Tab-separated table of N, CA and C in Angstrom:
chain	number	residue	atom	x	y	z
A	10	MET	N	216.750	-32.568	87.882
A	10	MET	CA	215.829	-33.533	87.250
A	10	MET	C	214.611	-33.688	88.104
A	11	LYS	N	214.800	-33.777	89.423
A	11	LYS	CA	213.655	-33.938	90.365
A	11	LYS	C	212.661	-32.756	90.258
A	12	SER	N	213.270	-31.625	90.036
A	12	SER	CA	212.466	-30.389	89.931
A	12	SER	C	211.611	-30.426	88.638
A	13	ILE	N	212.173	-30.926	87.649
A	13	ILE	CA	211.468	-30.984	86.342
A	13	ILE	C	210.350	-32.087	86.454
A	14	LEU	N	210.640	-33.169	87.117
A	14	LEU	CA	209.575	-34.186	87.299
A	14	LEU	C	208.441	-33.630	88.231
A	15	LYS	N	208.768	-32.878	89.214
A	15	LYS	CA	207.757	-32.295	90.065
A	15	LYS	C	206.802	-31.359	89.293
A	16	VAL	N	207.477	-30.469	88.433
A	16	VAL	CA	206.720	-29.580	87.661
A	16	VAL	C	205.830	-30.316	86.692
A	17	LEU	N	206.444	-31.298	86.039
A	17	LEU	CA	205.661	-32.097	85.085
A	17	LEU	C	204.518	-32.825	85.732
A	18	PHE	N	204.743	-33.476	86.908
A	18	PHE	CA	203.717	-34.058	87.582
A	18	PHE	C	202.549	-33.137	88.035
A	19	ALA	N	203.019	-31.926	88.563
A	19	ALA	CA	202.002	-30.920	88.913
A	19	ALA	C	201.228	-30.387	87.765
A	20	SER	N	201.913	-30.266	86.602
A	20	SER	CA	201.162	-29.857	85.425
A	20	SER	C	200.113	-30.870	84.993
A	21	VAL	N	200.564	-32.114	84.939
A	21	VAL	CA	199.597	-33.211	84.591
A	21	VAL	C	198.449	-33.295	85.594
A	22	PHE	N	198.724	-33.184	86.871
A	22	PHE	CA	197.697	-33.238	87.902
A	22	PHE	C	196.659	-32.098	87.766
A	23	PHE	N	197.171	-30.945	87.665
A	23	PHE	CA	196.271	-29.698	87.610
A	23	PHE	C	195.567	-29.663	86.231
A	24	THR	N	196.151	-30.056	85.143
A	24	THR	CA	195.423	-30.240	83.932
A	24	THR	C	194.378	-31.262	83.993
A	25	SER	N	194.662	-32.344	84.614
A	25	SER	CA	193.630	-33.408	84.782
A	25	SER	C	192.521	-32.922	85.611
A	26	LEU	N	192.840	-32.225	86.759
A	26	LEU	CA	191.782	-31.649	87.594
A	26	LEU	C	190.905	-30.692	86.915
A	27	ALA	N	191.523	-29.790	86.092
A	27	ALA	CA	190.754	-28.789	85.390
A	27	ALA	C	189.856	-29.525	84.274
A	28	PHE	N	190.422	-30.473	83.695
A	28	PHE	CA	189.721	-31.254	82.653
A	28	PHE	C	188.431	-31.928	83.313
A	29	ALA	N	188.666	-32.535	84.446
A	29	ALA	CA	187.559	-33.203	85.115
A	29	ALA	C	186.454	-32.303	85.494
A	30	GLN	N	186.888	-31.104	86.026
A	30	GLN	CA	185.858	-30.077	86.373
A	30	GLN	C	185.104	-29.519	85.199
A	31	ALA	N	185.780	-29.452	84.043
A	31	ALA	CA	185.151	-28.952	82.814
A	31	ALA	C	184.130	-29.817	82.277
A	32	GLN	N	184.132	-31.161	82.584
A	32	GLN	CA	183.319	-32.173	82.024
A	32	GLN	C	182.075	-32.306	82.829
A	33	SER	N	181.037	-31.575	82.371
A	33	SER	CA	179.736	-31.682	83.129
A	33	SER	C	178.632	-31.750	82.125
A	34	PRO	N	178.209	-32.967	81.755
A	34	PRO	CA	177.068	-33.089	80.836
A	34	PRO	C	175.745	-32.236	81.291
A	35	ALA	N	175.563	-32.202	82.545
A	35	ALA	CA	174.376	-31.420	83.026
A	35	ALA	C	174.491	-29.931	82.591
A	36	ASP	N	175.718	-29.408	82.775
A	36	ASP	CA	175.924	-27.968	82.382
A	36	ASP	C	175.730	-27.749	80.854
A	37	ILE	N	176.155	-28.760	80.101
A	37	ILE	CA	175.983	-28.583	78.697
A	37	ILE	C	174.531	-28.726	78.329
A	38	GLU	N	173.819	-29.705	78.961
A	38	GLU	CA	172.422	-29.808	78.753
A	38	GLU	C	171.653	-28.544	79.071
A	39	LYS	N	172.027	-27.878	80.172
A	39	LYS	CA	171.443	-26.573	80.511
A	39	LYS	C	171.678	-25.509	79.489
A	40	SER	N	172.904	-25.533	79.022
A	40	SER	CA	173.269	-24.527	77.968
A	40	SER	C	172.484	-24.781	76.697
A	41	MET	N	172.326	-26.033	76.304
A	41	MET	CA	171.557	-26.413	75.151
A	41	MET	C	170.057	-25.976	75.314
A	42	ASP	N	169.476	-26.184	76.539
A	42	ASP	CA	168.097	-25.738	76.765
A	42	ASP	C	168.034	-24.211	76.789
A	43	ALA	N	168.978	-23.564	77.298
A	43	ALA	CA	169.005	-22.147	77.355
A	43	ALA	C	169.118	-21.598	75.899
A	44	LEU	N	169.934	-22.236	75.092
A	44	LEU	CA	170.067	-21.866	73.705
A	44	LEU	C	168.778	-22.045	72.903
A	45	SER	N	168.138	-23.114	73.128
A	45	SER	CA	166.870	-23.338	72.454
A	45	SER	C	165.815	-22.254	72.850
A	46	ALA	N	165.726	-21.998	74.177
A	46	ALA	CA	164.850	-20.967	74.724
A	46	ALA	C	165.143	-19.609	74.047
A	47	ALA	N	166.398	-19.239	74.016
A	47	ALA	CA	166.797	-17.940	73.487
A	47	ALA	C	166.497	-17.852	72.006
A	48	ILE	N	166.643	-18.929	71.299
A	48	ILE	CA	166.302	-18.980	69.835
A	48	ILE	C	164.844	-18.778	69.733
A	49	ILE	N	164.011	-19.466	70.434
A	49	ILE	CA	162.505	-19.352	70.299
A	49	ILE	C	162.093	-17.928	70.644
A	50	ALA	N	162.699	-17.449	71.793
A	50	ALA	CA	162.308	-16.040	72.246
A	50	ALA	C	162.907	-14.953	71.352
A	51	ALA	N	163.944	-15.307	70.465
A	51	ALA	CA	164.585	-14.334	69.688
A	51	ALA	C	165.223	-13.304	70.736
A	52	ASP	N	165.772	-13.753	71.837
A	52	ASP	CA	166.386	-12.924	72.849
A	52	ASP	C	167.822	-12.590	72.544
A	53	GLN	N	167.855	-11.337	71.988
A	53	GLN	CA	169.194	-10.825	71.586
A	53	GLN	C	170.275	-10.837	72.608
A	54	LYS	N	169.858	-10.404	73.870
A	54	LYS	CA	170.807	-10.303	74.983
A	54	LYS	C	171.276	-11.741	75.369
A	55	ALA	N	170.348	-12.650	75.525
A	55	ALA	CA	170.716	-14.059	75.859
A	55	ALA	C	171.603	-14.710	74.813
A	56	LEU	N	171.237	-14.488	73.532
A	56	LEU	CA	172.038	-15.093	72.398
A	56	LEU	C	173.407	-14.514	72.372
A	57	ASP	N	173.519	-13.183	72.626
A	57	ASP	CA	174.842	-12.498	72.671
A	57	ASP	C	175.688	-13.097	73.781
A	58	SER	N	175.101	-13.299	74.991
A	58	SER	CA	175.907	-13.723	76.137
A	58	SER	C	176.320	-15.162	76.071
A	59	MET	N	175.612	-16.015	75.308
A	59	MET	CA	175.877	-17.405	75.235
A	59	MET	C	176.653	-17.856	73.991
A	60	THR	N	177.002	-16.866	73.211
A	60	THR	CA	177.799	-17.234	71.993
A	60	THR	C	179.167	-16.546	71.993
A	61	MET	N	180.206	-17.132	71.548
A	61	MET	CA	181.544	-16.598	71.385
A	61	MET	C	181.475	-15.583	70.266
A	62	ASN	N	182.368	-14.610	70.334
A	62	ASN	CA	182.495	-13.578	69.292
A	62	ASN	C	182.800	-14.250	67.961
A	63	GLU	N	183.585	-15.379	68.057
A	63	GLU	CA	184.106	-16.067	66.865
A	63	GLU	C	183.153	-17.118	66.296
A	64	ILE	N	181.916	-17.163	66.739
A	64	ILE	CA	180.987	-18.161	66.319
A	64	ILE	C	180.810	-18.296	64.864
A	65	VAL	N	180.656	-19.541	64.386
A	65	VAL	CA	180.333	-19.820	62.984
A	65	VAL	C	179.121	-20.706	63.062
A	66	SER	N	177.997	-20.259	62.317
A	66	SER	CA	176.787	-20.983	62.304
A	66	SER	C	176.544	-21.359	60.844
A	67	ALA	N	176.621	-22.596	60.585
A	67	ALA	CA	176.364	-23.098	59.144
A	67	ALA	C	175.067	-23.787	59.068
A	68	HIS	N	174.269	-23.444	58.135
A	68	HIS	CA	172.968	-23.976	57.937
A	68	HIS	C	172.908	-25.108	56.866
A	69	SER	N	171.827	-25.912	56.962
A	69	SER	CA	171.687	-27.130	56.031
A	69	SER	C	171.686	-26.625	54.620
A	70	ALA	N	171.310	-25.374	54.228
A	70	ALA	CA	171.256	-24.994	52.863
A	70	ALA	C	172.539	-24.412	52.439
A	71	GLY	N	173.577	-24.492	53.327
A	71	GLY	CA	174.912	-23.999	52.936
A	71	GLY	C	175.294	-22.544	53.381
A	72	ARG	N	174.284	-21.760	53.869
A	72	ARG	CA	174.538	-20.460	54.369
A	72	ARG	C	175.385	-20.476	55.624
A	73	VAL	N	176.351	-19.642	55.733
A	73	VAL	CA	177.259	-19.534	56.939
A	73	VAL	C	177.158	-18.141	57.439
A	74	GLN	N	177.052	-18.129	58.836
A	74	GLN	CA	176.843	-16.807	59.466
A	74	GLN	C	177.884	-16.618	60.573
A	75	ASP	N	178.276	-15.318	60.746
A	75	ASP	CA	179.057	-14.901	61.860
A	75	ASP	C	178.062	-14.579	63.083
A	76	LYS	N	178.613	-14.138	64.088
A	76	LYS	CA	177.762	-13.822	65.307
A	76	LYS	C	176.694	-12.857	65.053
A	77	LYS	N	177.012	-11.745	64.407
A	77	LYS	CA	176.045	-10.692	64.105
A	77	LYS	C	174.928	-11.211	63.204
A	78	GLU	N	175.271	-11.889	62.166
A	78	GLU	CA	174.352	-12.480	61.272
A	78	GLU	C	173.436	-13.491	61.930
A	79	PHE	N	174.034	-14.355	62.673
A	79	PHE	CA	173.274	-15.426	63.443
A	79	PHE	C	172.213	-14.763	64.321
A	80	ILE	N	172.660	-13.815	65.133
A	80	ILE	CA	171.750	-13.241	66.084
A	80	ILE	C	170.656	-12.346	65.340
A	81	ASP	N	171.086	-11.499	64.360
A	81	ASP	CA	170.202	-10.657	63.649
A	81	ASP	C	169.097	-11.475	62.948
A	82	ALA	N	169.510	-12.573	62.391
A	82	ALA	CA	168.475	-13.390	61.658
A	82	ALA	C	167.399	-13.877	62.573
A	83	LEU	N	167.815	-14.209	63.767
A	83	LEU	CA	166.777	-14.657	64.770
A	83	LEU	C	165.909	-13.511	65.303
A	84	VAL	N	166.606	-12.376	65.638
A	84	VAL	CA	165.869	-11.267	66.274
A	84	VAL	C	164.928	-10.589	65.244
A	85	THR	N	165.322	-10.592	63.989
A	85	THR	CA	164.416	-9.936	62.998
A	85	THR	C	163.322	-10.862	62.517
A	86	GLY	N	163.493	-12.168	62.781
A	86	GLY	CA	162.406	-13.080	62.277
A	86	GLY	C	162.782	-13.691	60.948
A	87	LYS	N	163.865	-13.363	60.409
A	87	LYS	CA	164.258	-14.031	59.144
A	87	LYS	C	164.465	-15.463	59.344
A	88	SER	N	164.978	-15.862	60.543
A	88	SER	CA	165.040	-17.274	61.015
A	88	SER	C	164.198	-17.232	62.249
A	89	ALA	N	163.011	-17.918	62.243
A	89	ALA	CA	162.190	-17.836	63.451
A	89	ALA	C	161.725	-19.281	63.888
A	90	PHE	N	161.896	-19.578	64.988
A	90	PHE	CA	161.513	-20.833	65.608
A	90	PHE	C	160.402	-20.662	66.607
A	91	THR	N	159.417	-21.542	66.500
A	91	THR	CA	158.258	-21.543	67.465
A	91	THR	C	158.276	-22.684	68.426
A	92	LYS	N	159.024	-23.697	67.962
A	92	LYS	CA	159.080	-24.968	68.821
A	92	LYS	C	160.393	-25.638	68.521
A	93	ILE	N	161.173	-26.055	69.493
A	93	ILE	CA	162.329	-26.881	69.215
A	93	ILE	C	162.331	-28.044	70.125
A	94	GLN	N	162.469	-29.234	69.593
A	94	GLN	CA	162.499	-30.489	70.315
A	94	GLN	C	163.846	-31.190	69.946
A	95	LEU	N	164.696	-31.484	70.875
A	95	LEU	CA	165.911	-32.149	70.659
A	95	LEU	C	165.889	-33.598	71.068
A	96	SER	N	166.546	-34.506	70.390
A	96	SER	CA	166.605	-35.903	70.747
A	96	SER	C	167.889	-36.482	70.353
A	97	ASP	N	168.211	-37.612	70.766
A	97	ASP	CA	169.456	-38.373	70.385
A	97	ASP	C	170.699	-37.579	70.708
A	98	GLN	N	170.685	-36.909	71.770
A	98	GLN	CA	171.798	-35.975	72.102
A	98	GLN	C	173.043	-36.785	72.643
A	99	LYS	N	174.222	-36.402	72.069
A	99	LYS	CA	175.459	-37.097	72.439
A	99	LYS	C	176.386	-35.956	72.843
A	100	ILE	N	177.122	-36.048	73.964
A	100	ILE	CA	178.045	-35.040	74.403
A	100	ILE	C	179.454	-35.675	74.635
A	101	THR	N	180.393	-35.029	74.061
A	101	THR	CA	181.817	-35.440	74.188
A	101	THR	C	182.633	-34.245	74.663
A	102	PHE	N	183.575	-34.459	75.629
A	102	PHE	CA	184.454	-33.390	76.036
A	102	PHE	C	185.853	-33.691	75.737
A	103	ILE	N	186.561	-32.577	75.232
A	103	ILE	CA	188.044	-32.556	75.178
A	103	ILE	C	188.533	-31.242	75.732
A	104	ALA	N	189.208	-31.397	76.882
A	104	ALA	CA	189.752	-30.199	77.584
A	104	ALA	C	188.549	-29.315	77.860
A	105	ASP	N	188.690	-27.972	77.394
A	105	ASP	CA	187.609	-27.002	77.673
A	105	ASP	C	186.654	-26.866	76.488
A	106	MET	N	186.525	-27.921	75.765
A	106	MET	CA	185.554	-27.972	74.663
A	106	MET	C	184.520	-29.006	74.849
A	107	ALA	N	183.337	-28.777	74.417
A	107	ALA	CA	182.250	-29.861	74.446
A	107	ALA	C	181.692	-29.904	73.064
A	108	PHE	N	181.544	-31.145	72.539
A	108	PHE	CA	181.039	-31.364	71.196
A	108	PHE	C	179.626	-32.069	71.411
A	109	VAL	N	178.668	-31.519	70.851
A	109	VAL	CA	177.252	-32.051	71.008
A	109	VAL	C	176.713	-32.323	69.652
A	110	SER	N	176.135	-33.479	69.547
A	110	SER	CA	175.288	-33.801	68.290
A	110	SER	C	173.943	-34.204	68.791
A	111	ASN	N	172.960	-33.807	67.914
A	111	ASN	CA	171.576	-34.235	68.287
A	111	ASN	C	170.739	-34.090	67.069
A	112	HIS	N	169.454	-34.528	67.230
A	112	HIS	CA	168.472	-34.347	66.170
A	112	HIS	C	167.511	-33.277	66.658
A	113	MET	N	167.241	-32.319	65.750
A	113	MET	CA	166.229	-31.263	66.055
A	113	MET	C	165.025	-31.365	65.282
A	114	SER	N	163.946	-31.490	65.919
A	114	SER	CA	162.623	-31.370	65.296
A	114	SER	C	161.999	-30.005	65.646
A	115	ALA	N	161.765	-29.150	64.618
A	115	ALA	CA	161.396	-27.808	65.049
A	115	ALA	C	160.289	-27.288	64.062
A	116	ASP	N	159.454	-26.476	64.706
A	116	ASP	CA	158.398	-25.714	63.987
A	116	ASP	C	159.067	-24.341	63.809
A	117	ILE	N	159.049	-23.832	62.539
A	117	ILE	CA	159.661	-22.634	62.194
A	117	ILE	C	158.698	-21.743	61.507
A	118	ALA	N	159.007	-20.454	61.434
A	118	ALA	CA	158.131	-19.426	60.735
A	118	ALA	C	159.093	-18.361	60.187
A	119	PRO	N	159.970	-18.720	59.288
A	119	PRO	CA	160.822	-17.693	58.760
A	119	PRO	C	160.047	-16.666	57.963
A	120	SER	N	160.191	-15.387	58.313
A	120	SER	CA	159.471	-14.289	57.658
A	120	SER	C	157.942	-14.557	57.749
A	121	GLY	N	157.522	-15.199	58.839
A	121	GLY	CA	156.043	-15.425	59.106
A	121	GLY	C	155.468	-16.668	58.292
A	122	LYS	N	156.322	-17.428	57.621
A	122	LYS	CA	155.801	-18.553	56.855
A	122	LYS	C	156.039	-19.834	57.619
A	123	PRO	N	154.898	-20.488	58.252
A	123	PRO	CA	155.097	-21.648	59.003
A	123	PRO	C	155.585	-22.811	58.205
A	124	ALA	N	156.384	-23.635	58.885
A	124	ALA	CA	157.007	-24.886	58.289
A	124	ALA	C	157.490	-25.699	59.438
A	125	HIS	N	157.947	-26.933	59.017
A	125	HIS	CA	158.533	-27.839	59.995
A	125	HIS	C	159.861	-28.348	59.359
A	126	VAL	N	160.823	-28.505	60.282
A	126	VAL	CA	162.157	-29.094	59.851
A	126	VAL	C	162.582	-30.152	60.705
A	127	GLU	N	163.309	-31.161	60.137
A	127	GLU	CA	163.951	-32.162	60.864
A	127	GLU	C	165.418	-32.156	60.425
A	128	LEU	N	166.295	-31.805	61.435
A	128	LEU	CA	167.666	-31.659	61.125
A	128	LEU	C	168.602	-32.287	62.144
A	129	ASN	N	169.771	-32.709	61.749
A	129	ASN	CA	170.813	-33.094	62.690
A	129	ASN	C	171.736	-31.895	62.896
A	130	ILE	N	172.162	-31.693	64.030
A	130	ILE	CA	172.974	-30.538	64.356
A	130	ILE	C	174.191	-30.911	65.149
A	131	PHE	N	175.290	-30.304	64.819
A	131	PHE	CA	176.536	-30.510	65.586
A	131	PHE	C	176.957	-29.155	66.137
A	132	TYR	N	177.197	-29.157	67.475
A	132	TYR	CA	177.593	-27.939	68.139
A	132	TYR	C	179.003	-28.062	68.813
A	133	VAL	N	179.729	-26.947	68.812
A	133	VAL	CA	180.997	-26.858	69.578
A	133	VAL	C	180.801	-25.800	70.655
A	134	TRP	N	180.920	-26.228	71.846
A	134	TRP	CA	180.914	-25.185	72.984
A	134	TRP	C	182.300	-25.162	73.561
A	135	LYS	N	182.591	-23.981	73.995
A	135	LYS	CA	183.966	-23.681	74.683
A	135	LYS	C	183.657	-23.121	76.029
A	136	LYS	N	184.448	-23.682	77.042
A	136	LYS	CA	184.325	-23.129	78.395
A	136	LYS	C	184.956	-21.734	78.425
A	137	ASP	N	184.192	-20.750	78.981
A	137	ASP	CA	184.700	-19.345	79.049
A	137	ASP	C	184.498	-18.991	80.480
A	138	GLY	N	185.555	-19.095	81.390
A	138	GLY	CA	185.372	-18.845	82.764
A	138	GLY	C	184.624	-19.974	83.319
A	139	ASN	N	183.416	-19.652	83.880
A	139	ASN	CA	182.562	-20.640	84.535
A	139	ASN	C	181.371	-20.997	83.630
A	140	THR	N	181.307	-20.480	82.421
A	140	THR	CA	180.139	-20.705	81.538
A	140	THR	C	180.632	-21.284	80.271
A	141	TRP	N	179.625	-22.029	79.636
A	141	TRP	CA	179.888	-22.555	78.269
A	141	TRP	C	179.299	-21.585	77.248
A	142	LYS	N	180.100	-21.388	76.210
A	142	LYS	CA	179.681	-20.539	75.154
A	142	LYS	C	179.709	-21.313	73.794
A	143	LEU	N	178.764	-20.997	72.993
A	143	LEU	CA	178.690	-21.607	71.696
A	143	LEU	C	179.675	-21.050	70.690
A	144	LEU	N	180.577	-21.893	70.207
A	144	LEU	CA	181.561	-21.499	69.219
A	144	LEU	C	181.239	-21.822	67.791
A	145	ALA	N	180.503	-22.927	67.538
A	145	ALA	CA	180.207	-23.290	66.251
A	145	ALA	C	178.924	-24.178	66.288
A	146	ARG	N	178.149	-24.048	65.144
A	146	ARG	CA	176.948	-24.837	65.010
A	146	ARG	C	176.746	-25.173	63.511
A	147	LYS	N	176.548	-26.491	63.209
A	147	LYS	CA	176.345	-26.936	61.809
A	147	LYS	C	175.134	-27.781	61.691
A	148	ALA	N	174.122	-27.362	61.032
A	148	ALA	CA	172.932	-28.092	60.774
A	148	ALA	C	173.073	-28.798	59.378
A	149	PHE	N	172.569	-30.062	59.397
A	149	PHE	CA	172.505	-30.762	58.139
A	149	PHE	C	171.389	-31.752	58.110
A	150	LYS	N	170.904	-31.992	56.864
A	150	LYS	CA	169.807	-32.927	56.714
A	150	LYS	C	170.381	-34.324	56.720
A	151	GLY	N	169.604	-35.277	57.230
A	151	GLY	CA	170.159	-36.635	57.148
A	151	GLY	C	169.490	-37.624	57.990
């Protein structure tokens, strides 16, 4: 019985320790900034390295993309951003996941046609080793 309690205590302790280390709002803010920069630059290598293979990106118009579609749309200019400004950002952690919501004010130029969008976006980031990778992104008007 004592052995079981020791194992249980150690499990809770190390899980709590790992959870505490995973919670770093500054790291998520850096990841959000890096994502915005990669989107504006249409940087295929950066976008690939900061997104999970299982990423789902859902747009305000209802279009849903997998990783290849998400990156290709940005790299080809089908989805083009020239300026991204984020505000009202909230970050919540659960274990190795970070949930981020914010408001995005962006200048866009899809297929070379300039426009401006105001969107709310919800992101799911997952800790992968020592880095955060984007697992899901949902944009919506509101």
